[in-house]
Tab-separated table of C-alpha atoms in Angstrom:
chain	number	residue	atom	x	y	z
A	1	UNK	CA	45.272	54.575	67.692
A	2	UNK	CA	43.420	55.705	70.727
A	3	UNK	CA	40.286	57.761	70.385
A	4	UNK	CA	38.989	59.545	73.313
A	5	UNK	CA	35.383	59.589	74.463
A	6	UNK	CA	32.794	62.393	74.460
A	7	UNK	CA	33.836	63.206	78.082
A	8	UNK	CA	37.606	62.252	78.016
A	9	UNK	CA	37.090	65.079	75.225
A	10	UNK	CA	35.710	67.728	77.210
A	11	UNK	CA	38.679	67.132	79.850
A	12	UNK	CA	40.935	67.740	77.576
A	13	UNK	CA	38.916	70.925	76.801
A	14	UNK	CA	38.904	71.905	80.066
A	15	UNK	CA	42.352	71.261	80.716
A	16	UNK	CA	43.525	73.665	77.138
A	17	UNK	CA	41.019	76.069	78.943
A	18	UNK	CA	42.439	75.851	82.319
A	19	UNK	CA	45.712	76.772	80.981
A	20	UNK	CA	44.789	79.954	78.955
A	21	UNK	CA	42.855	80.830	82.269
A	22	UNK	CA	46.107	80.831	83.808
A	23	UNK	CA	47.528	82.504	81.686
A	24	UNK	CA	45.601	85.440	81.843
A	25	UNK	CA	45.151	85.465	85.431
A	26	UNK	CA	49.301	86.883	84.905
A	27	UNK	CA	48.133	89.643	83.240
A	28	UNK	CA	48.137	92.643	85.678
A	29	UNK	CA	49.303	95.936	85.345
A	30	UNK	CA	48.959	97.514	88.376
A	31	UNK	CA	48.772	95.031	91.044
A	32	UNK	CA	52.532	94.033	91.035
A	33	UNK	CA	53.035	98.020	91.979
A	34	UNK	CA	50.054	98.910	93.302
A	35	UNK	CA	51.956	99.458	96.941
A	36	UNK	CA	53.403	102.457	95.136
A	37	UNK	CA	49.931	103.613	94.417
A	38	UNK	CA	49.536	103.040	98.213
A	39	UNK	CA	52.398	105.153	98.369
A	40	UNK	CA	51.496	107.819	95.852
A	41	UNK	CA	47.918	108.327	97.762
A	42	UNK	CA	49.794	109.234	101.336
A	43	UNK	CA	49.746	105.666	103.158
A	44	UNK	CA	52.103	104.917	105.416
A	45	UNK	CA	53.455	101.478	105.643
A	46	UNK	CA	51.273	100.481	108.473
A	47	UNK	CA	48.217	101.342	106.223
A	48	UNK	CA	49.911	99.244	103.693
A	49	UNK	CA	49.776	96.151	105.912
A	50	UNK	CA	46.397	97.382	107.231
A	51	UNK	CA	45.300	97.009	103.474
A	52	UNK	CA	46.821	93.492	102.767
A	53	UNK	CA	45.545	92.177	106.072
A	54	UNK	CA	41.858	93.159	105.167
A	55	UNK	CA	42.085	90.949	102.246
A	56	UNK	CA	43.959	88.389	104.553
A	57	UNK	CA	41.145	88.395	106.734
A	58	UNK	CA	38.416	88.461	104.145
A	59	UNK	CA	39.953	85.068	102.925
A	60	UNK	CA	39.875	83.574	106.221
A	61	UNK	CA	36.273	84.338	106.504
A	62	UNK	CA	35.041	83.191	102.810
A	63	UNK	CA	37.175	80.226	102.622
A	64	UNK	CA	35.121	77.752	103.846
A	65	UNK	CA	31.615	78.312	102.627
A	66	UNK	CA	32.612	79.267	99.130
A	67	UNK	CA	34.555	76.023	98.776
A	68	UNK	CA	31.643	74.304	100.093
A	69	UNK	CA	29.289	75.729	97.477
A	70	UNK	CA	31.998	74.171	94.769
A	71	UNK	CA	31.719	71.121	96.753
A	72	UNK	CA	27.739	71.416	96.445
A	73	UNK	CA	26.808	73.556	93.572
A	74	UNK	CA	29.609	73.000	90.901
A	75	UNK	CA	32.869	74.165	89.941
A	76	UNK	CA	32.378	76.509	87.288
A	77	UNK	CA	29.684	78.221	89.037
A	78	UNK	CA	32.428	79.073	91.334
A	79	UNK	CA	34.838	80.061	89.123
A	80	UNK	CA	33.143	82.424	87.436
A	81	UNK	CA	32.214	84.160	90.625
A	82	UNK	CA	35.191	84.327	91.477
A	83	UNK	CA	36.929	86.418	88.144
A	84	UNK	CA	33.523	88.310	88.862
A	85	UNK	CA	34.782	89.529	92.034
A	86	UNK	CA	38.569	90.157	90.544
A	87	UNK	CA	36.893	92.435	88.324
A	88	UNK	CA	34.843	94.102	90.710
A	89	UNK	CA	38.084	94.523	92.372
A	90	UNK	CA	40.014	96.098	89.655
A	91	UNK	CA	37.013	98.454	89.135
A	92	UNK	CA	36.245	99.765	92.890
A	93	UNK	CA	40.937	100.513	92.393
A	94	UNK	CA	40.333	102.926	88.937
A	95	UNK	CA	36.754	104.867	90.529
A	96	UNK	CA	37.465	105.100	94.096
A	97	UNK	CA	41.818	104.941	94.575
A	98	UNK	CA	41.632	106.088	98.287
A	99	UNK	CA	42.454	104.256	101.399
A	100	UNK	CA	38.476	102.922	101.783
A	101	UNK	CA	38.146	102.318	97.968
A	102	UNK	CA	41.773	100.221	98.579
A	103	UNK	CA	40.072	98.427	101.678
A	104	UNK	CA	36.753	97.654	99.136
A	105	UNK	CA	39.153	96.479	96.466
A	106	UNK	CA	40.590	94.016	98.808
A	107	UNK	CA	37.380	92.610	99.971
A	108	UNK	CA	36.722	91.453	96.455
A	109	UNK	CA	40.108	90.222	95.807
A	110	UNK	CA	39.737	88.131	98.557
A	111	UNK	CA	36.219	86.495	97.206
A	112	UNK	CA	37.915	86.287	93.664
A	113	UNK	CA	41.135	84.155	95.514
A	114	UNK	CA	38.715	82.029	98.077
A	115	UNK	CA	35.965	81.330	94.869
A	116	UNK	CA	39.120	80.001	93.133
A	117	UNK	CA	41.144	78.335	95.596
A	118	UNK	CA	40.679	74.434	95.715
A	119	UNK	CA	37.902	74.381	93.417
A	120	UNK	CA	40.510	75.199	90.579
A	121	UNK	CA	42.475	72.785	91.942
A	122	UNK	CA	39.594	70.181	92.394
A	123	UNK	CA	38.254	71.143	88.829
A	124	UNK	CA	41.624	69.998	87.399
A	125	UNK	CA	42.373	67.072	89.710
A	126	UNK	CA	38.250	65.756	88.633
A	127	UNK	CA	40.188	66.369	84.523
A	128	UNK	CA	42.748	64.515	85.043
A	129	UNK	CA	41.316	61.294	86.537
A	130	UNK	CA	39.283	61.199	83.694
A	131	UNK	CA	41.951	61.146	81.153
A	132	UNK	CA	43.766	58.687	83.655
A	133	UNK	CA	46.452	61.168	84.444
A	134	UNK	CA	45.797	62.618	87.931
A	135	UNK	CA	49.005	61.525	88.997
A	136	UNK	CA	50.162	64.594	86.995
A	137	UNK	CA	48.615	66.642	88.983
A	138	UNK	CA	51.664	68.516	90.615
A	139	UNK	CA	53.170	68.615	87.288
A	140	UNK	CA	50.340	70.340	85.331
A	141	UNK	CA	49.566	72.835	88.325
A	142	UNK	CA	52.910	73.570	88.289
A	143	UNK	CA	53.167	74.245	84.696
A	144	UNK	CA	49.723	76.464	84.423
A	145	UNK	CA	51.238	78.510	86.875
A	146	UNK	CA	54.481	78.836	84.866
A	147	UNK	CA	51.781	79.652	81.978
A	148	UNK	CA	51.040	82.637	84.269
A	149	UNK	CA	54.333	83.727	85.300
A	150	UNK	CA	55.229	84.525	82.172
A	151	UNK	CA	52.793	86.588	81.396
A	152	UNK	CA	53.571	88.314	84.361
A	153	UNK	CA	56.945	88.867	83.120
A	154	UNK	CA	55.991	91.448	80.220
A	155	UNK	CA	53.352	93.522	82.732
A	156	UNK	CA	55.387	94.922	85.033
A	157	UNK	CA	57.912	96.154	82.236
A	158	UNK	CA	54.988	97.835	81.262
A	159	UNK	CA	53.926	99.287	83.783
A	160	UNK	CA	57.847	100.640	84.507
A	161	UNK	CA	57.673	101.997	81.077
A	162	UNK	CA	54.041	103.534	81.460
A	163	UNK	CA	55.240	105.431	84.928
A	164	UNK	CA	57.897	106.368	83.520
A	165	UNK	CA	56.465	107.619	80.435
A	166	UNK	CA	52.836	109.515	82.296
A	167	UNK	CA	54.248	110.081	85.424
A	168	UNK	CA	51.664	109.607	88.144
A	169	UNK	CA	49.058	109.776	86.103
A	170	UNK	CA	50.231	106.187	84.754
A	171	UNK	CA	48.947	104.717	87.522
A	172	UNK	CA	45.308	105.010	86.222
A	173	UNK	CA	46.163	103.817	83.116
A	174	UNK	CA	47.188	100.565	84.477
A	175	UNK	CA	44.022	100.294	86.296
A	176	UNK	CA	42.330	101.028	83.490
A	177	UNK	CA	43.965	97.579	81.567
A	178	UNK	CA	43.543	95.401	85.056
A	179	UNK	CA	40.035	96.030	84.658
A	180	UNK	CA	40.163	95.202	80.641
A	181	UNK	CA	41.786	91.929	81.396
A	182	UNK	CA	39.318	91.106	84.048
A	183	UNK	CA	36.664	91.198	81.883
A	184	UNK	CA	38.331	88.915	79.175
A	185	UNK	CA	39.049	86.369	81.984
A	186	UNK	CA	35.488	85.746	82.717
A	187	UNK	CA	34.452	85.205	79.299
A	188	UNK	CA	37.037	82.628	79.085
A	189	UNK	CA	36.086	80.849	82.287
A	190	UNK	CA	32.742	81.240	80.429
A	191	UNK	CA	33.933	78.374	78.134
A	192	UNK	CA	34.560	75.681	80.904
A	193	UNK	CA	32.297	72.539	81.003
A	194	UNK	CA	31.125	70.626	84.293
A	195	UNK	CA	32.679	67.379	84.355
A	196	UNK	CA	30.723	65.666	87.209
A	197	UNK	CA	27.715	66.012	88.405
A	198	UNK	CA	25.542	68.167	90.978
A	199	UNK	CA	22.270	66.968	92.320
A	200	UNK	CA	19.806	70.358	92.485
A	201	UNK	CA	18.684	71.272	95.708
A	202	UNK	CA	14.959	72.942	95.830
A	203	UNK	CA	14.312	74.669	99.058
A	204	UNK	CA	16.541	76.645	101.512
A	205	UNK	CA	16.332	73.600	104.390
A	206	UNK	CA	17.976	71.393	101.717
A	207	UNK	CA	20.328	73.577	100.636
A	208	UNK	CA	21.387	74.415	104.389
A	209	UNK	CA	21.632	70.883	104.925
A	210	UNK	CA	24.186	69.318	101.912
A	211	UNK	CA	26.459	72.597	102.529
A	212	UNK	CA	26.643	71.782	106.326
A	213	UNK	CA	27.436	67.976	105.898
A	214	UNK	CA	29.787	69.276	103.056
A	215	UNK	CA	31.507	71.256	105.471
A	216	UNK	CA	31.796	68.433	108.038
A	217	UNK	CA	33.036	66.168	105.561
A	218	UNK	CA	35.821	68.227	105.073
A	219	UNK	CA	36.809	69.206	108.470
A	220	UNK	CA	36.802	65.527	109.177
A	221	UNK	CA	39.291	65.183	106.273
A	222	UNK	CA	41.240	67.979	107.840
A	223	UNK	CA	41.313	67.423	111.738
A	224	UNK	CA	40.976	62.999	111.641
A	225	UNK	CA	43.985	62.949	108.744
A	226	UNK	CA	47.333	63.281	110.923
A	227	UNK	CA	49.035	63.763	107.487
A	228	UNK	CA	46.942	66.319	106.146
A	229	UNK	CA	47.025	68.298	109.841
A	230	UNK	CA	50.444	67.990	109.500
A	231	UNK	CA	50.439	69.562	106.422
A	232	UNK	CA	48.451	72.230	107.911
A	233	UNK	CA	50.794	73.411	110.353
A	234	UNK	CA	53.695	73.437	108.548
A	235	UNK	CA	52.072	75.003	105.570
A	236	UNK	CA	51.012	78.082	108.335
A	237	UNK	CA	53.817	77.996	110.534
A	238	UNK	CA	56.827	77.616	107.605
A	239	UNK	CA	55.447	80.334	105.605
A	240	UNK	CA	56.973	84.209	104.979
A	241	UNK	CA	53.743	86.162	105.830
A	242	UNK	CA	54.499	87.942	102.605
A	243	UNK	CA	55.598	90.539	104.898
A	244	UNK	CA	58.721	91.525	102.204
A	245	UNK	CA	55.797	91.483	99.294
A	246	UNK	CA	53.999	93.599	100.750
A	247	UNK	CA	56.802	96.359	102.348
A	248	UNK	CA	59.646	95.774	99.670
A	249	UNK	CA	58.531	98.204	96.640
A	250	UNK	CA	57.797	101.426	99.281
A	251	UNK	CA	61.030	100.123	101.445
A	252	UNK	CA	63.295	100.370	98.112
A	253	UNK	CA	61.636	103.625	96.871
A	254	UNK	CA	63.104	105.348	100.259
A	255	UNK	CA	66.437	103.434	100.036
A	256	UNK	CA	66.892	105.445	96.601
A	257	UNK	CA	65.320	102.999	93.863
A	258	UNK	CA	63.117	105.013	91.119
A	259	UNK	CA	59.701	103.946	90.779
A	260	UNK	CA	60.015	102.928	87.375
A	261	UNK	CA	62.215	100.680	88.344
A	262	UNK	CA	59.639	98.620	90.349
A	263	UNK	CA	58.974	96.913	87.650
A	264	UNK	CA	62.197	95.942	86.423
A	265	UNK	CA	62.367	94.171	90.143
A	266	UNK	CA	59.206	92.594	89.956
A	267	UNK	CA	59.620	90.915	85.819
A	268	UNK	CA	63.763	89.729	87.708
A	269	UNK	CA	61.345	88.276	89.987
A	270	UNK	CA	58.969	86.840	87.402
A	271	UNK	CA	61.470	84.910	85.321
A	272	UNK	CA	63.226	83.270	88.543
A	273	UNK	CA	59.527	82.463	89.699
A	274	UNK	CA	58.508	81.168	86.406
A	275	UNK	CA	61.782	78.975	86.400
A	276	UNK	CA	60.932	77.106	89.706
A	277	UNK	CA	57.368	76.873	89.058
A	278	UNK	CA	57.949	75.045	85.652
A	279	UNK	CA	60.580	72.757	86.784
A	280	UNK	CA	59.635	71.898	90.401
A	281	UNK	CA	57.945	68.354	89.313
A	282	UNK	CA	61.196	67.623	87.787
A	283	UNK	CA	62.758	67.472	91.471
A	284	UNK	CA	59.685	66.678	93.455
A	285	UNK	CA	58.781	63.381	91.184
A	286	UNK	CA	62.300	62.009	91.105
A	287	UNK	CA	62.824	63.298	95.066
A	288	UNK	CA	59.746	63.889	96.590
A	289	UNK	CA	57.716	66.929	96.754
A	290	UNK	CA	57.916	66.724	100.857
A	291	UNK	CA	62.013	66.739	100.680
A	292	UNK	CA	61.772	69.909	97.891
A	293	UNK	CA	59.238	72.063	100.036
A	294	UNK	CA	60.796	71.545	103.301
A	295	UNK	CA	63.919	72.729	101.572
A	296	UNK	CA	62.821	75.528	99.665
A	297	UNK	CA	61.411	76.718	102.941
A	298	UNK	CA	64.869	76.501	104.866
A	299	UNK	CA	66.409	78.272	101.663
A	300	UNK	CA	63.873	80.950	102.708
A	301	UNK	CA	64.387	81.202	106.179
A	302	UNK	CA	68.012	82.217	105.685
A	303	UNK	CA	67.435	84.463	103.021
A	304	UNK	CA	64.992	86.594	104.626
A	305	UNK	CA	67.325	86.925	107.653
A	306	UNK	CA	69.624	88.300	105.054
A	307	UNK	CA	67.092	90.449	103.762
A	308	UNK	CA	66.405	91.919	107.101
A	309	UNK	CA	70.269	92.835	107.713
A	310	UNK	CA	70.491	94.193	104.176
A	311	UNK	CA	67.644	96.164	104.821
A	312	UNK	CA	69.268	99.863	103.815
A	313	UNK	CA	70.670	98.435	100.863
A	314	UNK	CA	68.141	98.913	98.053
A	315	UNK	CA	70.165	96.611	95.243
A	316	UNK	CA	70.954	94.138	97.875
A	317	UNK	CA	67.378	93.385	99.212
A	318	UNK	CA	66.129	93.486	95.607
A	319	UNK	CA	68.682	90.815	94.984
A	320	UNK	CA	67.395	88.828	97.962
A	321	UNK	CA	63.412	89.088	97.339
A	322	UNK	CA	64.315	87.483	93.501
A	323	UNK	CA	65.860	84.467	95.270
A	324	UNK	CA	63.087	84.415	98.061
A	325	UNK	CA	60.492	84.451	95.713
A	326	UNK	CA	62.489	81.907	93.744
A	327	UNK	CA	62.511	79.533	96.791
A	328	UNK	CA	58.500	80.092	97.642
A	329	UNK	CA	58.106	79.594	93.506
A	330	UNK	CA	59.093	75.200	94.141
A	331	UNK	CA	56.204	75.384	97.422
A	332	UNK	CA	53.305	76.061	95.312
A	333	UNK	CA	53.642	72.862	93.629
A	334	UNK	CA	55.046	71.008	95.891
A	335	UNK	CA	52.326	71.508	98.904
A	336	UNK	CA	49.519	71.385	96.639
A	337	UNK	CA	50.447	68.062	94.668
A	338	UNK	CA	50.689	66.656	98.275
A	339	UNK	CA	47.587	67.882	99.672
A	340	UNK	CA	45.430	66.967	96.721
A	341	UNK	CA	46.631	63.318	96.501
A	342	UNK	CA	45.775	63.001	100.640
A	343	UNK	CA	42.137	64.808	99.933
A	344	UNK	CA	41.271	63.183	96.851
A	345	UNK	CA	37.787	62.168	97.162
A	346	UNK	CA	34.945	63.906	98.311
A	347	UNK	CA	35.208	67.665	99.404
A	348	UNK	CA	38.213	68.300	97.833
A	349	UNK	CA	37.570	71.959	97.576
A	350	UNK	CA	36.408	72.401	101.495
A	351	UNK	CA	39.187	70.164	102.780
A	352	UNK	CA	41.897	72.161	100.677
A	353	UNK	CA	40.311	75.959	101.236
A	354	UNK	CA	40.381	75.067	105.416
A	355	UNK	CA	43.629	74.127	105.130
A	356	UNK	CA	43.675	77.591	102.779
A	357	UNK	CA	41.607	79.639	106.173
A	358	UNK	CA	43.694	78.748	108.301
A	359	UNK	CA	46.621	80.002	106.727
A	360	UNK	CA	44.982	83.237	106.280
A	361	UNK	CA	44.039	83.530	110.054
A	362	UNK	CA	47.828	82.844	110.795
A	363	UNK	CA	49.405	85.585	107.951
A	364	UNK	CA	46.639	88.355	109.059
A	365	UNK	CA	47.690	88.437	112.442
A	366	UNK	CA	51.058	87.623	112.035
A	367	UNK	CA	51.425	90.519	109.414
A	368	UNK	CA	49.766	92.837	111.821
A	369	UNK	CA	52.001	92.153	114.658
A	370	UNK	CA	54.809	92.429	112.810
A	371	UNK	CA	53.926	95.819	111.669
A	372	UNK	CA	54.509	96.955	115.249
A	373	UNK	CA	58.313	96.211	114.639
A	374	UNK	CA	60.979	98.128	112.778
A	375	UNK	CA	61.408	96.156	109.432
A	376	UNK	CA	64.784	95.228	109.806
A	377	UNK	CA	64.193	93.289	113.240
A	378	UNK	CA	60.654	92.257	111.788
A	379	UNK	CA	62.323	90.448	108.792
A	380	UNK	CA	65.090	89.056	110.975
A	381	UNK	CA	62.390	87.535	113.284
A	382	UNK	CA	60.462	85.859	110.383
A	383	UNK	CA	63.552	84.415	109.232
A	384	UNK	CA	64.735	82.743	112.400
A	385	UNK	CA	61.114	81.188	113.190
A	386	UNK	CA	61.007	79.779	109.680
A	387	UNK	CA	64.538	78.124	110.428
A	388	UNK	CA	62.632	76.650	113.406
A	389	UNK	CA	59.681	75.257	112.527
A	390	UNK	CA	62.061	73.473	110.186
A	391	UNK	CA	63.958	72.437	112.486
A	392	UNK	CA	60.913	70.676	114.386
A	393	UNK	CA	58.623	69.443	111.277
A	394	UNK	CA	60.717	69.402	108.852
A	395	UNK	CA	61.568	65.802	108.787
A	396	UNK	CA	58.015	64.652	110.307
A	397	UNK	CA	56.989	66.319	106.815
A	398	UNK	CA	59.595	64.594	104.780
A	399	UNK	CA	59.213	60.967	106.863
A	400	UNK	CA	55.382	61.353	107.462
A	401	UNK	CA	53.623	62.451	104.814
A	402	UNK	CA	54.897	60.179	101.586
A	403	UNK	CA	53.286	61.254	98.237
A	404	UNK	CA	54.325	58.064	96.437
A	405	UNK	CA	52.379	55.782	98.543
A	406	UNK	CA	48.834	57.560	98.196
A	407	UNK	CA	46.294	57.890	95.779
C-alpha cells in the first residue's frame, strides 16, 4: 500500500478542487442567452459583434502580462483575480444592462478568461507531475471541462423556463444568480494551495525585471519552437471566429424560434459538447491528439458552410451549431494536451496565453470584418477558409508536431 506525501497530498487536493472549480465555472444563467438581452435592449447585430470583439480585444491586450504575473507571482494569486473579475462582470450586466454597461461587462470578462487561461492549465500540469501523472494531462482537462458542461446543461433549461415564466423581466433574474454563483466560485478558488514556489520580489526595479525576462522566456518558447509556432497558426487560422456563437440566438429569434426556446438549443448543445469533451482522450491517446483536432476542424469547416446555406432555416441551423459545437468540443483537449507537453517547463503560463493573444488579435478582427458581410455569405466564407488552412497545415500538424515523443 502506497501512502502519499504531505505534498503529493495537497495535489491531490488541488486536483478534487480544480474539478469542483470547473464545475461551477458551468453554472451561468444568463450568459448562454445573454445575446437576447443584447437583443431585448435594441442592439443590432453589428453592436452584438461590437460587444464580443471588445472582450476579444481586451484578451489580446491582458494576455501576456497577466500570465506573466502567474509565471512570477503564483498561480492562485491569479486565479482568484481572475473569478474576481467574472464577478465584477456579472455585476456591472444586473446594475448597468445598456450597451456601455455590456462593453464594461466585457472588459472584465476578458481579465477573468486571460487571469485563468494557462495558469489553470499550468496549475494542473505543476499537480500532476507531482503525483507522477502529467501525462494525463489531456485526459483530466478534458474531463474538468466535461465536469462543466454538464452543469451547463441544467442552466440554460432554466433560464428557458424563467423567460418563459417572467417574461422580460426574467432576464434580471438570471443576472441576479450569475452574480450569486460568482461569488461562490471565488470562495472555492479560495481553497487552492501553491504547489511550487515563488521567490518575493521587494522593490518595483525587481519586479519590472523577473516579469520582463518572464516574458522573454516565453516568447522564446513561442517564436524559436517550430512546433509550438506551428501550433500557433493553425490554432488562429483553423478556428470558427465564434462568429455563429455569437449571431445564432438573435439570427433564430427572426427566423421564427421563441426565445424560450434558446435554451432548449443551447442545453442540445451542452450534452453533445459534454460528450466530446469527456471522451476526446479516448481517441486522441490511442490516435493522436494532432490527427483528432485537425479532423474535428475539417468536420467544422463543412458544417459551417452548411450553416451558412441553411441560414433561413431556424431548425436546420440549430441542428448544425449542435454538431459544430460538437466538433470544436474534441479541439479543446486536443490543442491544449499538445501545447502543454511542448511548453512544459518554465513559463508555461506566458508561452500558452501568447499563443492564447494571438488568437484573440486574429478572432477580433476577423469577427469585425465579417460583420460587414451578410451572414449567409459571412458563414460560407469562414467555412471554405477553414477547409483551407486544412488543406495546407493540416498534415504538417499531424506529421510535425508528435505528442507521443515529448515530454
Amino acid at each position: 500500500m502506497r501512502y502519499f506525501t504531505g505534498m503529493e497530498n495537497i495535489a491531490k487536493r488541488n486536483i478534487k478542487i480544480h474539478g469542483y472549480v470547473n464545475m461551477l465555472s458551468g453554472a451561468v444563467f444568463l450568459l448562454p442567452v445573454i445575446t437576447l438581452l443584447y437583443k431585448y435592449t435594441g442592439l443590432g447585430l453589428f453592436e452584438i459583434v461590437l460587444i464580443s470583439n471588445v472582450m476579444t480585444f481586451s484578451l489580446w491586450l491582458f494576455e501576456l502580462p497577466t500570465s506573466v504575473l502567474a509565471d512570477t507571482l503564483g498561480r492562485k494569486k491569479s486565479m482568484i483575480y481572475s473569478v474576481s473579475a467574472n464577478a465584477l462582470s456579472a455585476l456591472m450586466i444586473l446594475l448597468w444592462p445598456t450597451f456601455w454597461g455590456f462593453v464594461v461587462a466585457a472588459v472584465f470578462r476578458a481579465l477573468y478568461y486571460s487571469f485563468w487561461s494557462g495558469t489553470g492549465q499550468a496549475f494542473l500540469d505543476e499537480n500532476l507531475h507531482i503525483l507522477g501523472k502529467q501525462a494525463h494531462f489531456g485526459r483530466v482537462i478534458g474531463r474538468f471541462m466535461a465536469y462543466e458542461q454538464a452543469v451547463a446543461l441544467a442552466t440554460p433549461l432554466v433560464a428557458s423556463g424563467i423567460l418563459r415564466w417572467l417574461g422580460d423581466d426574467g432576464y434580471m433574474v438570471l443576472a441576479g444568480m450569475d452574480v450569486v454563483f460568482a461569488v461562490l466560485l471565488i470562495f472555492l478558488v479560495l481553497g487552492f494551495k501553491e504547489v511550487s514556489v515563488y521567490k518575493k520580489l521587494k522593490g518595483f526595479g525587481r519586479i519590472f525585471r523577473a516579469n520582463l525576462d518572464m516574458a522573454k522566456t516565453g516568447l522564446k518558447n513561442v517564436f524559436l519552437n517550430s512546433n509550438i509556432r506551428l501550433i500557433l497558426i493553425y490554432r488562429s487560422l483553423s478556428h470558427h471566429l465564434t462568429f455563429l456563437s455569437v449571431i445564432l440566438l438573435p439570427t433564430l429569434a427572426v427566423n421564427g424560434m421563441s426565445d424560450w426556446m434558446a435554451g432548449v438549443v443551447i442545453t442540445l448543445t451542452g450534452v453533445f459538447v459534454l460528450v466530446s469533451t469527456k471522451f476526446a482522450y479516448k481517441i486522441g491517446e490511442k490516435y493522436s491528439y494532432n490527427s483528432l483536432w485537425v479532423w474535428s476542424s475539417v468536420a467544422q469547416g463543412i458544417l459551417i458552410v452548411l450553416a451558412g446555406l441553411f441560414l433561413k432555416s431556424w431548425i436546420v441551423l440549430a441542428g448544425l451549431f449542435v454538431l459544430i459545437e460538437f466538433f470544436f468540443g474534441f479541439c479543446g483537449p486536443s490543442w491544449n494536451h499538445i501545447l502543454i507537453e511542448q511548453s512544459r517547463g518554465k513559463a508555461i503560463a506566458t508561452t500558452r496565453s501568447i499563443v492564447m493573444a494571438v488568437f484573440a488579435l486574429y478572432i477580433t478582427v476577423g469577427k469585425q470584418v465579417l460583420s460587414f458581410f451578410d451572414p449567409e455569405y459571412a458563414l460560407i466564407g469562414v467555412g471554405v477558409f477553414i477547409l483551407f488552412v486544412n488543406l495546407v497545415l493540416g498534415r504538417r500538424v499531424i506529421r510535425k508536431v508528435r505528442t507521443s515523443s515529448l515530454g
